[in-house]
């Protein structure tokens, strides 16, 4: 039994608190205890976080019982969200207190295991306490870990680390934040003088071998001859890479085999615990009484609100997810008007941390009936017992939907319950394809950000500012990080030259952060390098937001977009966090407001936040269209055959995809009409081009391409530029998730 390997006090507490270990815990604990890198993939609510922490806590308990636990950091937990970091610290208090009670009952020495959070929101007093007496477990974010690695006190605290836990790793791996963290982990290894045990956690990982390589890093023994070769499609899919992860379960055997297929593979001992992401879920579509159209009317919105209010009334707590902050504010206002202002509130990233935390605690206590949130509550934050999750509009990604629905029934043995509210006919088709993809057990694939040299430059300055480095040693350290495994020596040298030479101005050279001894190959930091690295760190882009300050308390309550702030004048009333505020004055970077005492507000806006559809969901939409087209009779068929094929298609959607007859009928009617109008249903294998004339007589060319807006935008820009160069005529292009529109009218175009 896995519990037999734990200290008796730890095992006794677990048996008292839980019936039995979950499969993920049972497989992960022996691997972690043996000092192996471990990647845990398991559904939400399956005890992944406890699986990672309990093995580390057991080691601390054993050390404390045997000879006293020194005041030094042993575990670093990294999460992508500050709110998740705070939540984990609170959830650790229960097992730590329970284990201390068990030690007392067994007449063993007391072991005090201290946990502290270090994020951008940590008060200065707590930071001072952390410096004076390091905690055994540090809970932090990638950006705060970077800052700790750049300060003398932080490096002293982290130098005794033994284990690193990376939670929600799927949210970090495919972007620059992940590349930034990968280099920070290599810097932490170099600081400690050994390879630390790394544990990765996530419910949605695909391909899991790629995530494992991102977690563990790679060996550089065989990199020299292949460093200049760019990653191929086969490499990105999981084959021909330089790190092989030993799988512990059947679902990952094929992945592990493909990783070992390449000639340049270097084995890195990583145990993949794959408990899968498939679990029993209660999922369904919710449609208004009126048929959906291209755009939802105000009357139909009223029907959506009424149905949402009914569902909230039927459940104790409901979490409502939307895709934009503006929608969160608008929906929270509508629901609070009918359910009561004290029963509903909003939660998004433009609210101050105190307001977000208050909303989370009110939901956890059961004071709220509904909480309307954006992606700020998408990851594994413990917000209490949520009975129902409602998604307004399509979530645009399979993994996003699974993460959000997983907030309900978030416990071992729980059943997540989710309801999808499509807002248009196209969203209805997309939501049906989403449910079909979930039924098939599909996930979105992530792609690790490869060689972001701006992140490399930032980390090089930060590390050299901490101590001198030889160029060769720093180069090898950098290439241990998987996103930078194929950085060539020429690229690395170019980055060093830029950092050491800076740029020339009228007043002389500027921006030289390093002194480079090219003869001896030694790097030293210039004056101001450390300050620049600490104040300009991270890979989260800056936003042009204005702080909203409540007077007369001078309390920061959130932020609004720069354009909204500039357009506002004194006396305007707007809503933030489901509360109305009146603008007093607009200053540089700050909007000063007062309580509007419930006066009717406008809703602020934020730009550039709507997500694009994932490639896998776009493929699912195309597959659903293709299946429906295959089942529908041709347009020239007899009326009886047409009616029969329509009913057969509706029955298939109900039986196989799992939607109700009303939604199935609307999908078949909509796509059937499209097939009659276009002659085919556009898929990723069959594109359709349509020309029509607008009210002014201008020509509009529509290319039906269901590849998602990210690909369609790029394709539309390329087509626009080709038209311009070929015909010497400027025109406009736009893209949606399913089409590209080229405007050829004179009102939108002109000769070059």
XYZ file of C-alpha atoms in Angstrom:
752
model
C 0.000 0.000 0.000
C 1.333 3.513 -0.819
C 0.541 4.804 2.698
C 2.880 2.232 4.237
C 5.854 4.256 2.979
C 4.764 7.392 4.877
C 5.628 8.312 8.444
C 3.027 6.763 10.812
C 1.676 10.193 11.793
C 1.230 11.238 8.155
C -0.410 7.939 7.228
C -2.713 8.082 10.268
C -3.889 11.580 9.395
C -4.606 10.575 5.791
C -6.580 7.488 6.820
C -8.607 9.603 9.223
C -9.311 12.309 6.621
C -9.902 10.162 3.503
C -11.249 6.748 2.660
C -8.385 5.753 0.349
C -5.801 7.291 -1.998
C -6.928 8.129 -5.501
C -5.217 6.286 -8.389
C -3.139 9.380 -9.170
C -1.936 9.613 -5.565
C -1.165 5.907 -5.321
C 1.035 6.045 -8.442
C 2.701 9.379 -7.740
C 3.827 8.912 -4.133
C 6.381 6.123 -4.708
C 7.919 8.019 -7.625
C 8.206 11.291 -5.682
C 9.589 9.506 -2.630
C 12.297 7.909 -4.776
C 13.470 11.330 -5.956
C 12.194 11.084 -9.539
C 10.698 13.921 -11.559
C 6.947 13.306 -11.701
C 4.226 14.651 -13.966
C 0.676 14.048 -12.713
C -2.208 14.272 -15.177
C -5.587 13.650 -13.573
C -9.102 15.116 -13.701
C -10.071 18.080 -11.547
C -10.917 17.080 -7.999
C -8.741 13.956 -7.981
C -6.267 15.066 -5.299
C -3.335 16.092 -7.527
C -2.166 18.921 -5.262
C -2.216 16.716 -2.158
C -0.409 14.001 -4.103
C 2.447 16.431 -4.738
C 2.540 18.022 -1.304
C 2.073 15.016 0.963
C 5.288 13.317 -0.157
C 7.227 16.533 0.495
C 5.489 17.051 3.848
C 6.347 13.473 4.825
C 10.025 14.172 4.208
C 9.836 17.314 6.376
C 8.072 15.394 9.163
C 10.707 12.639 9.140
C 13.524 15.172 9.298
C 11.791 17.040 12.104
C 11.133 13.939 14.189
C 14.640 12.558 13.745
C 16.686 15.642 14.527
C 14.673 18.844 14.455
C 13.640 20.771 11.388
C 15.966 23.692 10.568
C 14.596 27.055 9.446
C 15.223 26.565 5.747
C 13.126 26.310 2.609
C 12.631 22.803 1.233
C 9.638 23.092 -1.121
C 8.817 25.759 -3.717
C 5.293 25.684 -5.133
C 4.707 27.705 -8.316
C 1.263 28.516 -9.715
C 0.254 30.829 -12.584
C -2.327 32.705 -10.469
C -1.758 34.727 -7.298
C -5.230 33.739 -6.096
C -4.339 30.064 -6.537
C -1.183 30.592 -4.468
C -3.168 32.063 -1.583
C -5.705 29.273 -1.866
C -3.046 26.541 -1.680
C -1.490 28.050 1.436
C -4.879 28.050 3.190
C -5.613 24.471 2.104
C -2.243 23.292 3.472
C -3.167 24.435 6.984
C -5.590 21.529 7.440
C -3.168 18.639 6.731
C -0.305 20.345 8.591
C -2.470 20.874 11.674
C -3.827 17.328 11.455
C -0.348 15.817 11.210
C 0.815 17.815 14.257
C -2.136 16.423 16.215
C -1.173 12.891 15.180
C 2.422 13.473 16.302
C 1.114 14.637 19.671
C -1.115 11.584 20.051
C 1.796 9.265 19.231
C 4.030 11.002 21.806
C 6.436 12.141 19.115
C 8.271 15.503 18.936
C 6.226 18.383 17.574
C 7.181 19.444 14.036
C 6.166 22.942 12.967
C 6.091 23.186 9.177
C 5.650 26.814 8.115
C 4.129 27.920 4.825
C 4.284 31.437 3.396
C 3.088 33.081 0.194
C 5.413 35.299 -1.825
C 3.624 37.106 -4.674
C 3.275 40.686 -5.814
C 0.431 41.096 -3.299
C 2.465 39.966 -0.263
C 2.686 42.783 2.341
C 6.123 44.113 3.230
C 5.809 42.881 6.823
C 5.402 39.271 5.647
C 8.352 39.641 3.287
C 10.486 40.823 6.218
C 9.395 37.826 8.312
C 10.263 35.531 5.420
C 13.779 36.983 5.251
C 14.330 36.664 9.014
C 12.942 33.139 9.291
C 12.602 31.264 5.993
C 9.463 29.105 5.659
C 9.734 25.420 4.843
C 7.245 25.742 1.975
C 7.233 28.828 -0.271
C 4.123 29.370 -2.381
C 4.776 31.754 -5.263
C 4.230 32.664 -8.924
C 6.706 32.520 -11.848
C 7.311 36.277 -11.696
C 7.895 36.331 -7.928
C 10.240 33.335 -8.182
C 12.239 35.331 -10.734
C 12.440 38.263 -8.313
C 13.514 36.008 -5.447
C 16.285 34.556 -7.618
C 17.513 38.089 -8.286
C 17.781 39.269 -4.676
C 20.478 38.308 -2.175
C 17.987 37.407 0.569
C 15.840 35.435 -1.857
C 18.803 33.435 -3.106
C 19.852 32.584 0.447
C 16.336 31.360 1.196
C 16.007 29.300 -1.994
C 19.488 27.731 -1.860
C 18.250 24.867 0.351
C 15.323 23.897 -1.895
C 14.801 20.182 -2.542
C 11.469 20.008 -4.432
C 9.703 22.266 -6.933
C 5.975 21.848 -7.651
C 4.533 23.488 -10.786
C 0.736 23.583 -10.678
C -1.558 24.095 -13.695
C 1.468 23.518 -15.905
C -0.698 23.505 -19.036
C -1.339 27.239 -18.538
C 2.405 28.014 -18.575
C 3.987 25.653 -21.098
C 2.641 27.165 -24.352
C 3.615 30.802 -23.764
C 6.495 33.080 -22.827
C 5.619 32.871 -19.146
C 6.455 29.184 -19.393
C 9.761 29.823 -21.142
C 10.547 32.405 -18.465
C 9.752 29.870 -15.714
C 11.827 27.152 -17.408
C 14.916 29.373 -17.195
C 14.101 30.311 -13.594
C 14.001 26.608 -12.683
C 17.399 26.066 -14.306
C 18.758 29.065 -12.378
C 17.350 27.548 -9.186
C 19.107 24.239 -9.940
C 22.361 26.109 -10.512
C 21.911 28.016 -7.241
C 21.313 24.800 -5.268
C 24.124 22.955 -7.051
C 21.970 19.928 -7.934
C 18.984 18.855 -10.004
C 15.917 19.425 -7.850
C 12.938 17.077 -7.897
C 10.276 18.636 -10.127
C 6.582 17.767 -9.898
C 4.085 18.986 -12.490
C 0.299 19.046 -12.069
C -2.564 19.603 -14.504
C -5.907 18.162 -15.525
C -5.552 18.934 -19.243
C -2.224 18.020 -20.857
C -1.683 17.144 -24.499
C 0.745 15.965 -25.699
C 1.755 14.779 -22.269
C 5.288 13.929 -23.391
C 5.846 17.525 -24.499
C 4.669 18.788 -21.111
C 7.020 16.335 -19.391
C 9.978 17.626 -21.399
C 9.000 21.179 -20.495
C 8.878 20.219 -16.818
C 12.144 18.315 -16.553
C 14.323 20.114 -19.072
C 16.768 18.220 -21.238
C 20.288 16.884 -21.092
C 22.814 18.527 -23.396
C 25.109 15.601 -24.141
C 23.850 15.121 -27.671
C 22.776 18.660 -28.507
C 25.880 19.976 -30.253
C 25.402 18.267 -33.590
C 21.662 18.999 -33.756
C 21.391 22.369 -32.049
C 21.104 24.274 -35.299
C 18.260 22.104 -36.566
C 14.847 23.691 -36.078
C 12.200 21.539 -34.356
C 10.269 19.556 -36.914
C 6.570 18.840 -36.892
C 7.424 15.327 -35.705
C 9.416 16.789 -32.804
C 6.572 19.059 -31.775
C 4.152 16.137 -31.906
C 6.235 14.108 -29.486
C 8.839 12.226 -31.500
C 12.536 12.697 -32.236
C 13.229 14.726 -29.113
C 16.076 14.682 -26.637
C 14.300 13.715 -23.479
C 12.390 10.509 -22.898
C 9.915 10.222 -20.066
C 9.279 6.822 -18.568
C 5.530 6.324 -18.418
C 3.922 4.578 -15.488
C 0.522 3.888 -16.984
C -1.008 2.369 -20.054
C -2.382 5.578 -21.677
C 1.118 7.019 -22.067
C 2.976 3.950 -23.290
C 2.668 4.981 -26.903
C 3.872 8.466 -26.089
C 6.870 7.132 -24.234
C 7.748 4.835 -27.138
C 7.618 7.685 -29.626
C 9.895 9.770 -27.440
C 12.536 7.079 -27.456
C 12.448 6.745 -31.215
C 14.844 9.550 -32.090
C 18.583 8.979 -32.496
C 19.427 12.018 -30.333
C 17.360 11.002 -27.283
C 18.894 11.342 -23.824
C 16.927 9.560 -21.101
C 15.681 11.781 -18.290
C 13.955 9.843 -15.541
C 10.468 11.345 -15.406
C 7.519 9.352 -14.137
C 4.319 10.244 -15.996
C 1.274 9.440 -13.886
C -1.580 9.666 -16.356
C -4.943 9.094 -14.725
C -6.544 10.666 -17.799
C -8.886 13.623 -18.026
C -12.089 11.698 -18.749
C -14.621 11.438 -15.938
C -18.382 11.313 -15.547
C -19.837 14.742 -16.258
C -23.358 16.135 -16.402
C -23.259 18.382 -19.494
C -26.063 19.853 -21.588
C -26.988 22.759 -23.859
C -29.430 25.431 -22.699
C -31.395 27.175 -25.462
C -33.901 30.045 -25.266
C -37.494 29.470 -26.299
C -37.034 31.547 -29.466
C -34.786 30.085 -32.190
C -31.235 31.410 -32.253
C -30.259 33.888 -34.966
C -27.010 35.378 -36.224
C -27.142 37.950 -33.385
C -29.100 37.594 -30.154
C -31.867 40.168 -29.718
C -32.799 41.880 -26.463
C -35.943 39.771 -26.084
C -33.980 36.546 -26.426
C -31.421 37.834 -23.920
C -34.319 38.184 -21.506
C -35.149 34.504 -22.007
C -31.513 33.577 -21.342
C -31.515 35.624 -18.140
C -34.767 33.990 -17.022
C -33.439 30.468 -17.597
C -30.161 31.334 -15.854
C -32.065 32.683 -12.861
C -34.135 29.493 -12.707
C -31.005 27.313 -12.708
C -29.410 29.457 -10.002
C -32.554 29.084 -7.903
C -32.446 25.301 -8.246
C -28.858 25.042 -6.954
C -27.140 26.185 -3.783
C -24.184 27.872 -5.508
C -23.647 28.552 -9.202
C -20.522 29.734 -11.003
C -21.233 31.570 -14.259
C -18.331 31.894 -16.714
C -18.192 34.487 -19.482
C -15.460 35.327 -21.992
C -14.989 39.066 -21.340
C -14.901 41.384 -18.346
C -17.540 43.622 -19.908
C -19.929 40.683 -20.165
C -19.174 39.742 -16.546
C -20.180 43.190 -15.347
C -23.303 43.325 -17.520
C -24.542 39.870 -16.535
C -23.803 40.424 -12.846
C -25.942 43.562 -12.935
C -28.882 41.795 -14.602
C -28.767 38.894 -12.148
C -28.419 41.126 -9.101
C -31.500 43.113 -10.151
C -33.613 39.953 -9.929
C -31.827 37.828 -7.311
C -30.615 40.572 -4.993
C -27.418 42.602 -4.972
C -26.065 40.727 -1.965
C -26.513 37.363 -3.711
C -24.586 38.024 -6.954
C -21.275 39.660 -7.769
C -18.589 39.707 -10.463
C -15.014 38.395 -10.442
C -12.381 39.360 -13.042
C -8.798 40.498 -13.354
C -9.590 44.232 -13.408
C -10.968 44.141 -9.868
C -8.653 44.840 -6.952
C -7.309 41.755 -5.197
C -9.238 42.577 -2.020
C -12.528 42.615 -3.929
C -11.709 39.353 -5.718
C -10.743 37.669 -2.464
C -13.927 38.915 -0.794
C -16.008 37.458 -3.655
C -14.223 34.092 -3.363
C -14.768 33.930 0.398
C -18.446 34.907 0.129
C -18.992 32.127 -2.387
C -17.097 29.645 -0.207
C -19.207 30.566 2.837
C -22.420 30.210 0.846
C -23.335 33.902 1.070
C -23.526 34.176 -2.721
C -26.010 32.361 -4.912
C -24.029 33.112 -8.085
C -20.619 34.453 -9.031
C -20.044 35.733 -12.580
C -16.391 35.245 -13.534
C -13.942 35.309 -16.412
C -10.811 33.164 -16.668
C -9.765 34.581 -13.258
C -11.516 31.595 -11.616
C -10.810 29.055 -14.344
C -7.953 27.196 -12.685
C -7.980 25.007 -9.583
C -8.926 27.545 -6.922
C -10.895 26.078 -4.030
C -14.031 28.208 -3.958
C -16.125 25.821 -1.922
C -18.870 23.470 -3.013
C -20.103 24.713 -6.390
C -23.171 22.820 -7.566
C -23.409 24.132 -11.122
C -21.229 25.831 -13.729
C -22.870 27.806 -16.528
C -20.864 28.916 -19.572
C -22.355 31.908 -21.401
C -21.269 31.693 -25.028
C -18.766 29.250 -26.420
C -15.531 28.943 -24.407
C -13.571 28.627 -27.696
C -11.435 25.734 -26.400
C -11.987 22.197 -25.133
C -9.504 22.440 -22.263
C -10.959 25.757 -21.114
C -14.428 24.219 -20.937
C -13.185 21.200 -18.981
C -11.292 23.407 -16.524
C -14.327 25.603 -15.962
C -16.844 22.795 -15.570
C -14.377 21.109 -13.205
C -14.974 23.894 -10.677
C -18.242 22.093 -9.828
C -18.125 18.727 -8.129
C -14.509 19.611 -7.277
C -13.918 16.695 -4.938
C -12.915 13.059 -5.093
C -15.953 11.192 -6.380
C -17.816 14.368 -7.345
C -19.618 14.793 -10.671
C -19.055 18.109 -12.474
C -22.265 19.678 -13.747
C -22.148 22.211 -16.582
C -24.589 24.009 -18.844
C -23.672 25.707 -22.132
C -25.594 28.763 -23.337
C -24.841 29.382 -27.051
C -25.628 32.946 -28.142
C -25.995 32.496 -31.915
C -26.528 29.791 -34.541
C -22.805 29.516 -35.216
C -22.134 29.201 -31.488
C -24.805 26.498 -31.294
C -22.917 24.433 -33.877
C -19.635 25.109 -32.073
C -21.050 24.143 -28.671
C -22.462 20.908 -30.111
C -19.032 20.131 -31.589
C -17.497 20.917 -28.200
C -19.749 18.428 -26.411
C -18.950 15.855 -29.112
C -15.212 16.408 -28.574
C -15.614 16.026 -24.797
C -17.574 12.806 -25.353
C -14.715 11.494 -27.521
C -12.165 12.350 -24.815
C -10.316 14.919 -26.928
C -8.122 17.771 -25.655
C -6.484 20.863 -27.088
C -2.819 20.341 -27.971
C -0.312 22.824 -26.579
C 2.898 23.954 -28.266
C 5.826 25.031 -26.132
C 7.126 28.508 -26.977
C 10.462 27.930 -28.724
C 13.512 30.140 -28.170
C 12.013 33.522 -27.149
C 15.251 35.503 -27.165
C 13.732 38.475 -25.323
C 13.043 36.183 -22.357
C 16.574 34.792 -22.648
C 18.084 38.309 -22.547
C 16.046 39.196 -19.476
C 17.080 36.076 -17.580
C 20.748 36.406 -18.555
C 20.900 39.926 -17.125
C 19.158 38.815 -13.928
C 21.460 35.823 -13.403
C 24.714 37.627 -14.193
C 23.625 40.441 -11.864
C 23.566 37.849 -9.081
C 27.042 36.410 -9.711
C 29.780 36.141 -12.331
C 29.374 33.453 -14.969
C 31.571 31.871 -17.572
C 29.914 32.075 -20.992
C 30.238 28.351 -21.670
C 28.676 27.380 -18.335
C 25.793 29.830 -18.723
C 25.158 28.598 -22.264
C 24.907 24.991 -21.066
C 22.605 26.026 -18.210
C 20.311 27.842 -20.624
C 20.097 24.849 -22.937
C 18.920 22.602 -20.101
C 15.594 24.466 -20.301
C 13.419 22.732 -22.905
C 12.198 25.913 -24.694
C 15.854 26.868 -25.263
C 17.258 23.413 -25.976
C 18.038 24.298 -29.609
C 19.428 27.777 -29.068
C 22.659 27.900 -31.063
C 25.921 29.362 -29.814
C 25.632 32.070 -32.470
C 22.210 33.126 -31.176
C 23.435 33.115 -27.586
C 26.490 35.183 -28.531
C 24.310 37.688 -30.397
C 22.198 38.159 -27.270
C 25.334 38.695 -25.170
C 26.659 41.251 -27.659
C 23.409 43.176 -27.554
C 23.408 43.189 -23.748
C 27.069 44.199 -23.482
C 27.211 46.792 -26.295
C 23.784 48.377 -25.881
C 22.891 51.062 -28.407
C 24.400 54.404 -29.390
C 22.752 57.790 -28.811
C 23.898 61.404 -29.154
C 25.032 61.247 -25.542
C 26.972 58.032 -25.988
C 26.193 54.303 -25.558
C 23.176 53.288 -23.536
C 21.545 50.027 -22.427
C 24.726 48.027 -21.785
C 23.825 45.767 -18.861
C 26.782 43.369 -19.015
C 30.568 43.598 -19.046
C 31.759 40.870 -21.372
C 35.347 39.656 -21.085
C 35.577 38.046 -24.519
C 39.169 36.888 -23.927
C 38.489 34.919 -20.743
C 34.825 34.262 -21.503
C 33.534 35.828 -18.270
C 30.328 37.836 -17.829
C 29.852 40.501 -15.152
C 26.953 42.848 -14.499
C 27.190 46.571 -15.094
C 25.874 49.192 -12.709
C 22.100 49.195 -12.558
C 21.709 45.748 -14.157
C 20.149 44.174 -11.065
C 17.654 47.017 -10.625
C 16.689 46.872 -14.295
C 16.227 43.102 -14.154
C 14.047 43.222 -11.039
C 11.853 46.115 -12.137
C 11.380 44.964 -15.743
C 11.009 41.225 -15.226
C 8.344 38.828 -16.388
C 6.620 37.989 -19.652
C 3.141 39.359 -18.910
C 2.564 42.270 -21.317
C 1.820 45.676 -19.866
C -1.696 46.987 -20.357
C -2.694 50.627 -20.724
C -5.143 50.487 -17.830
C -6.069 53.319 -15.483
C -6.348 52.615 -11.775
C -9.778 53.344 -10.259
C -9.380 54.987 -6.824
C -12.314 55.359 -4.448
C -12.504 58.651 -2.566
C -12.303 59.801 0.164
C -10.646 56.546 1.322
C -8.056 56.643 -1.533
C -8.582 52.890 -1.974
C -7.695 51.214 -5.258
C -10.751 49.187 -6.319
C -9.732 48.058 -9.804
C -8.817 49.305 -13.251
C -10.413 50.289 -16.554
C -8.990 50.505 -20.054
C -7.176 53.674 -21.029
C -9.636 54.496 -23.830
C -12.618 54.238 -21.490
C -10.887 56.412 -18.891
C -9.913 59.109 -21.403
C -13.455 59.255 -22.794
C -14.965 59.606 -19.307
C -15.767 62.989 -17.757
C -16.670 64.110 -14.261
C -20.164 62.974 -13.346
C -20.152 59.807 -15.470
C -21.357 56.710 -13.640
C -19.952 53.273 -14.421
C -19.971 49.820 -12.848
C -16.997 47.888 -11.520
C -17.343 44.729 -9.467
C -21.143 44.961 -9.603
C -21.074 48.347 -7.849
C -21.768 51.802 -9.320
C -19.223 54.621 -9.064
C -19.348 58.286 -10.117
C -16.276 59.827 -11.775
C -14.835 62.770 -9.853
C -11.867 63.473 -12.116
C -9.506 61.721 -14.496
C -5.802 62.094 -13.793
C -2.707 60.668 -15.426
C -3.061 56.891 -15.080
C -5.807 57.202 -12.458
C -9.572 57.708 -12.279
C -10.852 59.067 -8.970
C -14.425 58.058 -8.167
C -16.999 58.126 -5.387
C -19.840 55.782 -4.475
C -22.759 56.478 -6.831
C -25.278 55.142 -4.267
C -26.869 52.691 -6.687
C -27.443 55.128 -9.578
C -27.894 53.450 -13.007
C -24.391 52.883 -14.433
C -22.834 52.264 -17.821
C -20.577 49.242 -18.342
C -16.855 49.912 -18.951
C -14.993 48.207 -21.760
C -11.616 46.541 -22.081
C -9.999 45.895 -25.462
C -8.402 42.788 -26.943
C -9.605 40.119 -24.532
C -11.938 37.798 -26.479
C -10.304 34.364 -27.009
C -9.815 32.718 -30.389
C -11.049 29.199 -31.111
C -8.529 26.406 -30.622
C -7.349 24.256 -33.528
C -8.841 21.099 -32.028
C -12.257 22.675 -31.542
C -12.133 24.051 -35.097
C -11.451 20.507 -36.298
C -14.414 19.266 -34.239
C -16.665 21.883 -35.868
C -15.472 20.800 -39.304
C -16.024 17.137 -38.420
C -19.569 17.830 -37.220
C -20.383 19.729 -40.413
C -19.009 16.903 -42.498
C -21.077 14.294 -40.621
C -24.257 16.339 -41.056
C -23.599 16.939 -44.766
C -23.026 13.220 -45.276
C -26.374 12.384 -43.697
C -28.468 15.058 -45.419
C -30.013 14.136 -48.762
C -28.948 16.198 -51.820
C -30.987 19.297 -52.673
C -32.525 17.634 -55.749
C -33.856 14.651 -53.764
C -37.558 13.958 -53.428
C -39.380 15.815 -50.610
C -39.924 12.584 -48.699
C -36.238 11.726 -48.873
C -35.273 15.230 -47.713
C -37.618 15.089 -44.732
C -36.444 11.609 -43.817
C -32.755 12.565 -43.966
C -33.411 15.631 -41.835
C -35.116 13.549 -39.150
C -32.385 10.904 -39.280
C -29.739 13.613 -38.818
C -31.639 15.097 -35.868
C -31.912 11.650 -34.285
C -28.178 11.091 -34.785
C -27.319 14.381 -33.077
C -29.544 13.505 -30.134
C -28.215 9.957 -29.773
C -24.506 10.416 -30.554
C -23.641 14.029 -29.717
C -25.935 14.175 -26.712
C -27.951 17.356 -27.344
C -31.719 17.736 -27.103
C -34.110 17.575 -30.052
C -34.676 21.355 -30.134
C -30.976 22.123 -30.481
C -30.483 19.313 -32.988
C -33.347 20.590 -35.138
C -31.936 24.150 -35.145
C -28.489 22.883 -36.154
C -29.850 20.759 -38.996
C -32.089 23.576 -40.270
C -29.231 26.083 -40.179
C -26.595 23.875 -41.801
C -29.126 22.462 -44.251
C -29.988 25.984 -45.425
C -26.279 26.763 -45.732
C -25.779 23.650 -47.855
C -28.624 24.668 -50.174
C -27.271 28.216 -50.515
C -23.608 27.283 -51.026
C -23.942 23.869 -52.635
C -21.628 22.377 -49.973
C -21.054 22.685 -46.254
C -17.652 24.340 -45.713
C -15.217 22.126 -43.814
C -11.459 22.046 -43.409
C -11.343 19.864 -46.535
C -13.922 21.747 -48.634
C -13.865 25.538 -48.719
C -16.606 27.699 -50.231
C -16.317 31.184 -51.748
C -19.336 33.462 -51.818
C -19.805 36.868 -53.433
C -22.541 39.341 -52.586
C -23.191 43.073 -52.900
C -23.808 45.378 -49.943
C -26.298 48.267 -49.750
C -23.917 50.637 -51.514
C -23.347 48.210 -54.382
C -19.869 47.247 -53.218
C -18.585 43.716 -53.734
C -17.988 41.547 -50.664
C -16.080 38.289 -51.032
C -16.588 35.708 -48.273
C -14.289 32.697 -47.986
C -15.853 30.131 -45.649
C -12.880 28.722 -43.742
C -13.718 26.992 -40.426
C -10.123 27.095 -39.161
C -10.657 29.533 -36.284
C -10.017 33.264 -36.089
C -6.308 32.970 -35.334
C -5.572 31.245 -38.630
C -8.219 33.176 -40.547
C -6.812 36.547 -39.465
C -3.348 35.628 -40.690
C -4.722 34.154 -43.911
C -6.931 37.200 -44.482
C -4.003 39.580 -44.098
C -1.933 37.514 -46.530
C -4.755 37.505 -49.091
C -5.261 41.233 -48.662
C -1.586 41.933 -49.321
C -1.581 39.623 -52.368
C -4.625 41.465 -53.783
C -2.932 44.813 -53.173
C 0.282 43.835 -54.923
C -1.422 42.061 -57.825
C -4.088 44.646 -58.657
C -2.451 47.796 -57.220
C -5.604 48.342 -55.187
C -5.968 48.734 -51.410
C -8.827 46.831 -49.776
C -10.043 45.809 -46.338
C -10.111 42.335 -44.793
C -11.811 40.919 -41.713
C -11.967 37.462 -40.172
C -14.224 35.457 -37.876
C -13.934 31.933 -36.540
C -15.487 30.497 -39.722
C -14.884 32.972 -42.547
C -12.677 35.610 -44.166
C -14.337 38.720 -45.628
C -12.632 40.825 -48.316
C -14.327 44.185 -48.975
C -13.884 45.255 -52.585
C -16.231 48.256 -52.540
C -15.002 51.784 -53.283
C -16.124 52.957 -49.852
C -13.602 50.603 -48.236
C -10.916 50.541 -50.944
C -8.848 52.882 -53.057
C -6.190 52.614 -55.788
C -2.588 52.749 -54.632
